[in-house]
């Protein structure tokens, strides 16, 4: 089979699958919602840095200062990463509602209420917020989708309060969401009560027990290699790899990231490797395919067109944007580029995985902003 025939065959089979994933409203809402909470994780990460500084200085006045004030210095982390699933529930529900043409923020608020009911645990001392952080992220997906779908069903069946058009929109939205909110709260309460009564555990723990095989397998080397391979493979044929594959892996990677941050802040072991920060600051640094080396070589090329593309691409590549190179070289559908572009990142992925599991490199304990120059994000992510 020649090259053009192979390309047309792969495009024939890949395009429908990729389009299905991109058009699947629930997957895209989950991805959008999870990515929306990344800035919150980044902010929370900054406020656990005092713990790292305290660990660097094992004794002396600097250590004593951090040790004596660590609760105050890390205080915002409890309300960012510590309540992360609440924010995820809102953003996922809001995104899904908008995809259905339901524009009111009321649906996001309903999802938050439902999620807190399903994930909060009432104790003698008040509300236990253990499952409102990273451990409740998968429940936030459930609460958001259920809330929007129940609300949409009731709207379609006209099971809502409708006020005259003369009423201000905010008031009208509030009353139209009244019955759906009641139904969603009853559903969330029923699930929470059944979980604690029959299983003697909180609902988020039930979900984590069910998803345990999938959660653990996503943090393995084979899973990392599959994610990176599919991302590069799709890119090679002109399909935006990260936009398609992240619908599946982003919820896991962001959950792992939040758990690592929470464990580091509490002094527990940091165990996860596949995090959102790892993906963008090491596995895809300088853009999909790790193309910074190619840019540097092209800048030295005697071919005028390659030299020009290299010079144009160098600044964007330093900040993780390599579309000028992918489309300009071009890398797309270029048989000479297939092996290094698709399989090169797999080598880096394997080296990174073994480096972290062996203890040679520190695990991700923070989530730095994306699109930082090579090395900068990796250092901020691991402080190693």
GROMACS .gro file of C-alpha atoms in nm:
model
  384
    1UNK     CA    1   0.000   0.000   0.000
    2UNK     CA    2   0.156   0.329  -0.105
    3UNK     CA    3   0.172   0.636   0.113
    4UNK     CA    4  -0.124   0.825  -0.038
    5UNK     CA    5  -0.349   0.520  -0.023
    6UNK     CA    6  -0.256   0.461   0.342
    7UNK     CA    7  -0.330   0.824   0.423
    8UNK     CA    8  -0.671   0.816   0.255
    9UNK     CA    9  -0.759   0.486   0.427
   10UNK     CA   10  -0.663   0.617   0.770
   11UNK     CA   11  -0.848   0.943   0.711
   12UNK     CA   12  -1.156   0.746   0.610
   13UNK     CA   13  -1.160   0.562   0.942
   14UNK     CA   14  -1.015   0.829   1.170
   15UNK     CA   15  -1.228   1.126   1.070
   16UNK     CA   16  -1.568   0.978   1.168
   17UNK     CA   17  -1.434   0.864   1.507
   18UNK     CA   18  -1.267   1.197   1.578
   19UNK     CA   19  -1.577   1.389   1.474
   20UNK     CA   20  -1.795   1.173   1.699
   21UNK     CA   21  -1.572   1.246   1.998
   22UNK     CA   22  -1.560   1.618   1.923
   23UNK     CA   23  -1.937   1.637   1.883
   24UNK     CA   24  -2.027   1.429   2.190
   25UNK     CA   25  -2.176   1.692   2.420
   26UNK     CA   26  -2.114   1.515   2.750
   27UNK     CA   27  -1.748   1.438   2.681
   28UNK     CA   28  -1.683   1.792   2.564
   29UNK     CA   29  -1.865   1.941   2.864
   30UNK     CA   30  -1.654   1.727   3.099
   31UNK     CA   31  -1.338   1.838   2.921
   32UNK     CA   32  -1.442   2.205   2.922
   33UNK     CA   33  -1.538   2.194   3.287
   34UNK     CA   34  -1.220   2.019   3.394
   35UNK     CA   35  -1.000   2.258   3.200
   36UNK     CA   36  -1.192   2.551   3.351
   37UNK     CA   37  -1.075   2.452   3.701
   38UNK     CA   38  -0.707   2.438   3.601
   39UNK     CA   39  -0.650   2.807   3.696
   40UNK     CA   40  -0.793   2.728   4.040
   41UNK     CA   41  -0.546   2.441   4.077
   42UNK     CA   42  -0.262   2.670   3.968
   43UNK     CA   43  -0.356   2.931   4.228
   44UNK     CA   44  -0.387   2.663   4.494
   45UNK     CA   45  -0.045   2.528   4.395
   46UNK     CA   46   0.119   2.861   4.474
   47UNK     CA   47  -0.010   2.842   4.830
   48UNK     CA   48   0.144   2.503   4.902
   49UNK     CA   49   0.492   2.628   4.811
   50UNK     CA   50   0.556   2.733   5.174
   51UNK     CA   51   0.546   2.362   5.261
   52UNK     CA   52   0.819   2.297   5.007
   53UNK     CA   53   1.031   2.581   5.145
   54UNK     CA   54   0.981   2.448   5.497
   55UNK     CA   55   1.104   2.107   5.382
   56UNK     CA   56   1.409   2.258   5.209
   57UNK     CA   57   1.520   2.431   5.529
   58UNK     CA   58   1.521   2.147   5.780
   59UNK     CA   59   1.617   2.372   6.070
   60UNK     CA   60   1.698   2.732   6.157
   61UNK     CA   61   1.498   3.054   6.166
   62UNK     CA   62   1.353   3.016   5.814
   63UNK     CA   63   1.223   2.668   5.893
   64UNK     CA   64   1.080   2.791   6.221
   65UNK     CA   65   0.902   3.081   6.051
   66UNK     CA   66   0.731   2.855   5.798
   67UNK     CA   67   0.653   2.588   6.058
   68UNK     CA   68   0.491   2.840   6.293
   69UNK     CA   69   0.281   3.007   6.023
   70UNK     CA   70   0.218   2.720   5.780
   71UNK     CA   71  -0.160   2.711   5.843
   72UNK     CA   72  -0.191   3.080   5.759
   73UNK     CA   73   0.046   3.064   5.459
   74UNK     CA   74  -0.144   2.770   5.306
   75UNK     CA   75  -0.490   2.895   5.407
   76UNK     CA   76  -0.617   2.969   5.051
   77UNK     CA   77  -0.535   2.614   4.941
   78UNK     CA   78  -0.820   2.484   5.156
   79UNK     CA   79  -1.067   2.695   4.958
   80UNK     CA   80  -0.919   2.634   4.611
   81UNK     CA   81  -0.794   2.276   4.581
   82UNK     CA   82  -0.983   2.184   4.897
   83UNK     CA   83  -1.319   2.261   4.732
   84UNK     CA   84  -1.221   2.178   4.374
   85UNK     CA   85  -1.507   1.940   4.295
   86UNK     CA   86  -1.763   2.211   4.373
   87UNK     CA   87  -1.616   2.437   4.106
   88UNK     CA   88  -1.594   2.145   3.862
   89UNK     CA   89  -1.963   2.065   3.911
   90UNK     CA   90  -2.056   2.423   3.823
   91UNK     CA   91  -1.835   2.451   3.514
   92UNK     CA   92  -1.931   2.110   3.372
   93UNK     CA   93  -2.303   2.176   3.419
   94UNK     CA   94  -2.271   2.527   3.278
   95UNK     CA   95  -2.085   2.398   2.971
   96UNK     CA   96  -2.332   2.117   2.905
   97UNK     CA   97  -2.630   2.348   2.952
   98UNK     CA   98  -2.488   2.594   2.699
   99UNK     CA   99  -2.435   2.313   2.448
  100UNK     CA  100  -2.810   2.247   2.475
  101UNK     CA  101  -2.886   2.618   2.436
  102UNK     CA  102  -2.977   2.656   2.805
  103UNK     CA  103  -2.804   2.980   2.895
  104UNK     CA  104  -2.895   3.034   3.261
  105UNK     CA  105  -2.627   3.002   3.530
  106UNK     CA  106  -2.902   2.859   3.751
  107UNK     CA  107  -2.823   2.511   3.619
  108UNK     CA  108  -2.464   2.536   3.735
  109UNK     CA  109  -2.577   2.644   4.082
  110UNK     CA  110  -2.825   2.354   4.095
  111UNK     CA  111  -2.541   2.118   4.009
  112UNK     CA  112  -2.332   2.264   4.293
  113UNK     CA  113  -2.615   2.210   4.545
  114UNK     CA  114  -2.676   1.856   4.421
  115UNK     CA  115  -2.305   1.780   4.432
  116UNK     CA  116  -2.260   1.907   4.788
  117UNK     CA  117  -2.556   1.694   4.899
  118UNK     CA  118  -2.407   1.385   4.731
  119UNK     CA  119  -2.049   1.446   4.844
  120UNK     CA  120  -2.072   1.625   5.179
  121UNK     CA  121  -2.071   1.405   5.488
  122UNK     CA  122  -2.258   1.529   5.796
  123UNK     CA  123  -2.073   1.463   6.122
  124UNK     CA  124  -2.119   1.565   6.485
  125UNK     CA  125  -1.886   1.858   6.424
  126UNK     CA  126  -2.062   1.980   6.111
  127UNK     CA  127  -1.986   1.910   5.746
  128UNK     CA  128  -1.691   1.689   5.653
  129UNK     CA  129  -1.541   1.837   5.336
  130UNK     CA  130  -1.309   1.542   5.258
  131UNK     CA  131  -1.493   1.458   4.937
  132UNK     CA  132  -1.542   1.816   4.819
  133UNK     CA  133  -1.184   1.834   4.694
  134UNK     CA  134  -1.005   1.607   4.447
  135UNK     CA  135  -1.175   1.293   4.577
  136UNK     CA  136  -1.512   1.424   4.466
  137UNK     CA  137  -1.423   1.517   4.108
  138UNK     CA  138  -1.583   1.209   3.953
  139UNK     CA  139  -1.902   1.270   4.150
  140UNK     CA  140  -1.900   1.629   4.021
  141UNK     CA  141  -1.921   1.487   3.668
  142UNK     CA  142  -2.222   1.277   3.766
  143UNK     CA  143  -2.400   1.554   3.954
  144UNK     CA  144  -2.345   1.803   3.670
  145UNK     CA  145  -2.469   1.574   3.393
  146UNK     CA  146  -2.767   1.443   3.592
  147UNK     CA  147  -2.869   1.797   3.691
  148UNK     CA  148  -2.865   1.930   3.336
  149UNK     CA  149  -3.035   1.624   3.185
  150UNK     CA  150  -3.311   1.622   3.446
  151UNK     CA  151  -3.364   1.996   3.400
  152UNK     CA  152  -3.367   1.966   3.021
  153UNK     CA  153  -3.621   1.682   3.039
  154UNK     CA  154  -3.850   1.886   3.261
  155UNK     CA  155  -3.820   2.194   3.038
  156UNK     CA  156  -3.903   1.987   2.729
  157UNK     CA  157  -4.204   1.837   2.906
  158UNK     CA  158  -4.308   2.186   3.023
  159UNK     CA  159  -4.280   2.080   3.388
  160UNK     CA  160  -4.155   2.424   3.493
  161UNK     CA  161  -4.297   2.754   3.615
  162UNK     CA  162  -4.329   3.002   3.330
  163UNK     CA  163  -4.373   3.370   3.410
  164UNK     CA  164  -4.486   3.640   3.164
  165UNK     CA  165  -4.223   3.793   2.934
  166UNK     CA  166  -4.262   4.123   3.118
  167UNK     CA  167  -4.089   3.970   3.420
  168UNK     CA  168  -3.710   4.037   3.433
  169UNK     CA  169  -3.511   3.747   3.288
  170UNK     CA  170  -3.323   3.677   3.611
  171UNK     CA  171  -3.650   3.638   3.800
  172UNK     CA  172  -3.797   3.425   3.523
  173UNK     CA  173  -3.491   3.196   3.517
  174UNK     CA  174  -3.505   3.154   3.894
  175UNK     CA  175  -3.869   3.046   3.894
  176UNK     CA  176  -3.836   2.825   3.585
  177UNK     CA  177  -3.558   2.637   3.762
  178UNK     CA  178  -3.760   2.596   4.082
  179UNK     CA  179  -3.919   2.254   4.012
  180UNK     CA  180  -3.608   2.109   3.841
  181UNK     CA  181  -3.399   2.217   4.141
  182UNK     CA  182  -3.640   2.044   4.380
  183UNK     CA  183  -3.626   1.723   4.176
  184UNK     CA  184  -3.246   1.732   4.151
  185UNK     CA  185  -3.211   1.792   4.525
  186UNK     CA  186  -3.440   1.496   4.595
  187UNK     CA  187  -3.236   1.276   4.358
  188UNK     CA  188  -2.908   1.384   4.519
  189UNK     CA  189  -3.047   1.332   4.870
  190UNK     CA  190  -3.179   0.987   4.782
  191UNK     CA  191  -2.844   0.878   4.641
  192UNK     CA  192  -2.653   1.013   4.942
  193UNK     CA  193  -2.888   0.852   5.198
  194UNK     CA  194  -2.891   0.514   5.022
  195UNK     CA  195  -2.512   0.518   4.997
  196UNK     CA  196  -2.457   0.587   5.365
  197UNK     CA  197  -2.743   0.363   5.482
  198UNK     CA  198  -2.682   0.057   5.267
  199UNK     CA  199  -2.310   0.078   5.197
  200UNK     CA  200  -2.206   0.267   5.511
  201UNK     CA  201  -1.979   0.487   5.297
  202UNK     CA  202  -2.017   0.823   5.128
  203UNK     CA  203  -2.128   0.821   4.764
  204UNK     CA  204  -1.790   0.955   4.634
  205UNK     CA  205  -1.619   0.655   4.795
  206UNK     CA  206  -1.861   0.421   4.618
  207UNK     CA  207  -1.773   0.581   4.284
  208UNK     CA  208  -1.401   0.563   4.358
  209UNK     CA  209  -1.433   0.193   4.446
  210UNK     CA  210  -1.615   0.124   4.120
  211UNK     CA  211  -1.366   0.325   3.914
  212UNK     CA  212  -1.059   0.196   4.098
  213UNK     CA  213  -0.937  -0.027   3.810
  214UNK     CA  214  -0.976   0.253   3.554
  215UNK     CA  215  -0.824   0.515   3.785
  216UNK     CA  216  -0.515   0.306   3.860
  217UNK     CA  217  -0.466   0.195   3.499
  218UNK     CA  218  -0.473   0.552   3.366
  219UNK     CA  219  -0.165   0.629   3.574
  220UNK     CA  220   0.043   0.354   3.412
  221UNK     CA  221   0.311   0.369   3.144
  222UNK     CA  222   0.097   0.185   2.882
  223UNK     CA  223  -0.183   0.440   2.930
  224UNK     CA  224   0.058   0.732   2.898
  225UNK     CA  225   0.206   0.583   2.581
  226UNK     CA  226  -0.139   0.526   2.429
  227UNK     CA  227  -0.247   0.885   2.506
  228UNK     CA  228   0.067   1.036   2.355
  229UNK     CA  229   0.062   0.803   2.053
  230UNK     CA  230  -0.301   0.882   1.970
  231UNK     CA  231  -0.240   1.255   2.020
  232UNK     CA  232   0.055   1.254   1.778
  233UNK     CA  233  -0.109   1.014   1.534
  234UNK     CA  234  -0.418   1.231   1.502
  235UNK     CA  235  -0.206   1.548   1.467
  236UNK     CA  236  -0.009   1.390   1.183
  237UNK     CA  237  -0.329   1.362   0.981
  238UNK     CA  238  -0.438   1.718   1.056
  239UNK     CA  239  -0.671   1.645   1.348
  240UNK     CA  240  -0.609   1.842   1.669
  241UNK     CA  241  -0.487   1.554   1.886
  242UNK     CA  242  -0.504   1.713   2.233
  243UNK     CA  243  -0.850   1.858   2.171
  244UNK     CA  244  -0.982   1.511   2.087
  245UNK     CA  245  -0.797   1.286   2.332
  246UNK     CA  246  -0.819   1.520   2.632
  247UNK     CA  247  -1.193   1.456   2.651
  248UNK     CA  248  -1.098   1.113   2.787
  249UNK     CA  249  -0.777   1.167   2.984
  250UNK     CA  250  -0.819   1.521   3.124
  251UNK     CA  251  -1.059   1.424   3.409
  252UNK     CA  252  -0.813   1.159   3.530
  253UNK     CA  253  -0.503   1.376   3.493
  254UNK     CA  254  -0.662   1.671   3.673
  255UNK     CA  255  -0.787   1.442   3.951
  256UNK     CA  256  -0.437   1.297   3.994
  257UNK     CA  257  -0.291   1.648   4.002
  258UNK     CA  258  -0.532   1.764   4.270
  259UNK     CA  259  -0.469   1.450   4.478
  260UNK     CA  260  -0.092   1.500   4.456
  261UNK     CA  261  -0.126   1.859   4.573
  262UNK     CA  262  -0.355   1.756   4.860
  263UNK     CA  263  -0.123   1.472   4.966
  264UNK     CA  264   0.183   1.696   4.953
  265UNK     CA  265   0.006   1.961   5.162
  266UNK     CA  266  -0.093   1.702   5.424
  267UNK     CA  267   0.246   1.531   5.432
  268UNK     CA  268   0.120   1.209   5.268
  269UNK     CA  269   0.299   1.027   4.985
  270UNK     CA  270   0.271   1.178   4.637
  271UNK     CA  271   0.199   0.883   4.408
  272UNK     CA  272   0.059   0.999   4.074
  273UNK     CA  273   0.263   1.067   3.762
  274UNK     CA  274   0.007   1.136   3.489
  275UNK     CA  275  -0.105   1.489   3.570
  276UNK     CA  276  -0.223   1.784   3.366
  277UNK     CA  277   0.101   1.966   3.444
  278UNK     CA  278   0.313   1.670   3.335
  279UNK     CA  279   0.137   1.654   3.001
  280UNK     CA  280   0.197   2.016   2.907
  281UNK     CA  281   0.526   2.087   3.085
  282UNK     CA  282   0.717   1.772   2.990
  283UNK     CA  283   0.537   1.537   2.751
  284UNK     CA  284   0.420   1.815   2.517
  285UNK     CA  285   0.661   2.095   2.607
  286UNK     CA  286   0.727   2.327   2.310
  287UNK     CA  287   0.411   2.184   2.151
  288UNK     CA  288   0.281   1.847   2.036
  289UNK     CA  289   0.571   1.634   1.917
  290UNK     CA  290   0.836   1.812   2.128
  291UNK     CA  291   0.947   2.000   1.818
  292UNK     CA  292   1.182   2.260   1.968
  293UNK     CA  293   1.487   2.060   1.856
  294UNK     CA  294   1.356   2.058   1.500
  295UNK     CA  295   1.305   2.434   1.513
  296UNK     CA  296   1.665   2.488   1.624
  297UNK     CA  297   1.795   2.266   1.344
  298UNK     CA  298   1.579   2.443   1.086
  299UNK     CA  299   1.722   2.777   1.197
  300UNK     CA  300   2.062   2.643   1.090
  301UNK     CA  301   1.934   2.497   0.763
  302UNK     CA  302   2.078   2.620   0.434
  303UNK     CA  303   1.735   2.579   0.273
  304UNK     CA  304   1.587   2.929   0.280
  305UNK     CA  305   1.228   2.817   0.329
  306UNK     CA  306   1.313   2.587   0.623
  307UNK     CA  307   1.541   2.850   0.775
  308UNK     CA  308   1.265   3.111   0.754
  309UNK     CA  309   1.005   2.879   0.911
  310UNK     CA  310   1.247   2.794   1.192
  311UNK     CA  311   1.308   3.160   1.274
  312UNK     CA  312   0.936   3.237   1.268
  313UNK     CA  313   0.857   2.935   1.488
  314UNK     CA  314   1.124   2.977   1.758
  315UNK     CA  315   0.941   3.224   1.986
  316UNK     CA  316   0.599   3.049   1.972
  317UNK     CA  317   0.771   2.713   2.027
  318UNK     CA  318   0.938   2.836   2.344
  319UNK     CA  319   0.588   2.893   2.480
  320UNK     CA  320   0.433   2.568   2.362
  321UNK     CA  321   0.277   2.688   2.035
  322UNK     CA  322   0.409   2.495   1.737
  323UNK     CA  323   0.126   2.521   1.484
  324UNK     CA  324   0.345   2.745   1.258
  325UNK     CA  325   0.593   2.459   1.237
  326UNK     CA  326   0.337   2.178   1.203
  327UNK     CA  327   0.163   2.349   0.913
  328UNK     CA  328   0.465   2.533   0.772
  329UNK     CA  329   0.735   2.265   0.751
  330UNK     CA  330   0.500   2.084   0.694
  331UNK     CA  331   0.487   1.798   0.942
  332UNK     CA  332   0.130   1.703   0.850
  333UNK     CA  333   0.120   1.404   0.613
  334UNK     CA  334   0.498   1.426   0.569
  335UNK     CA  335   0.629   1.064   0.559
  336UNK     CA  336   0.979   1.180   0.657
  337UNK     CA  337   0.840   1.331   0.977
  338UNK     CA  338   0.610   1.045   1.078
  339UNK     CA  339   0.855   0.845   1.292
  340UNK     CA  340   1.015   1.133   1.488
  341UNK     CA  341   0.687   1.322   1.530
  342UNK     CA  342   0.473   1.025   1.637
  343UNK     CA  343   0.725   0.798   1.810
  344UNK     CA  344   0.981   1.047   1.943
  345UNK     CA  345   0.753   1.170   2.224
  346UNK     CA  346   0.694   0.807   2.329
  347UNK     CA  347   1.064   0.775   2.415
  348UNK     CA  348   1.050   1.092   2.625
  349UNK     CA  349   0.732   0.964   2.794
  350UNK     CA  350   0.899   0.634   2.889
  351UNK     CA  351   1.215   0.810   3.016
  352UNK     CA  352   1.006   1.050   3.225
  353UNK     CA  353   0.796   0.767   3.370
  354UNK     CA  354   1.098   0.562   3.473
  355UNK     CA  355   1.274   0.872   3.603
  356UNK     CA  356   0.984   0.947   3.836
  357UNK     CA  357   0.907   0.592   3.945
  358UNK     CA  358   1.274   0.535   4.027
  359UNK     CA  359   1.291   0.850   4.237
  360UNK     CA  360   1.547   1.015   4.010
  361UNK     CA  361   1.297   1.295   3.940
  362UNK     CA  362   1.037   1.424   4.186
  363UNK     CA  363   0.667   1.357   4.130
  364UNK     CA  364   0.436   1.645   4.025
  365UNK     CA  365   0.339   1.836   4.339
  366UNK     CA  366   0.210   2.157   4.180
  367UNK     CA  367   0.034   2.269   3.866
  368UNK     CA  368   0.221   2.559   3.705
  369UNK     CA  369   0.066   2.772   3.430
  370UNK     CA  370   0.078   2.615   3.087
  371UNK     CA  371   0.290   2.726   2.793
  372UNK     CA  372   0.604   2.802   2.994
  373UNK     CA  373   0.949   2.766   2.835
  374UNK     CA  374   1.109   2.420   2.850
  375UNK     CA  375   1.239   2.338   3.195
  376UNK     CA  376   1.065   2.624   3.373
  377UNK     CA  377   0.728   2.452   3.404
  378UNK     CA  378   0.892   2.117   3.486
  379UNK     CA  379   1.084   2.273   3.776
  380UNK     CA  380   0.782   2.458   3.914
  381UNK     CA  381   0.579   2.138   3.885
  382UNK     CA  382   0.823   1.918   4.078
  383UNK     CA  383   1.041   2.172   4.265
  384UNK     CA  384   1.320   1.929   4.180
   0.00000   0.00000   0.00000
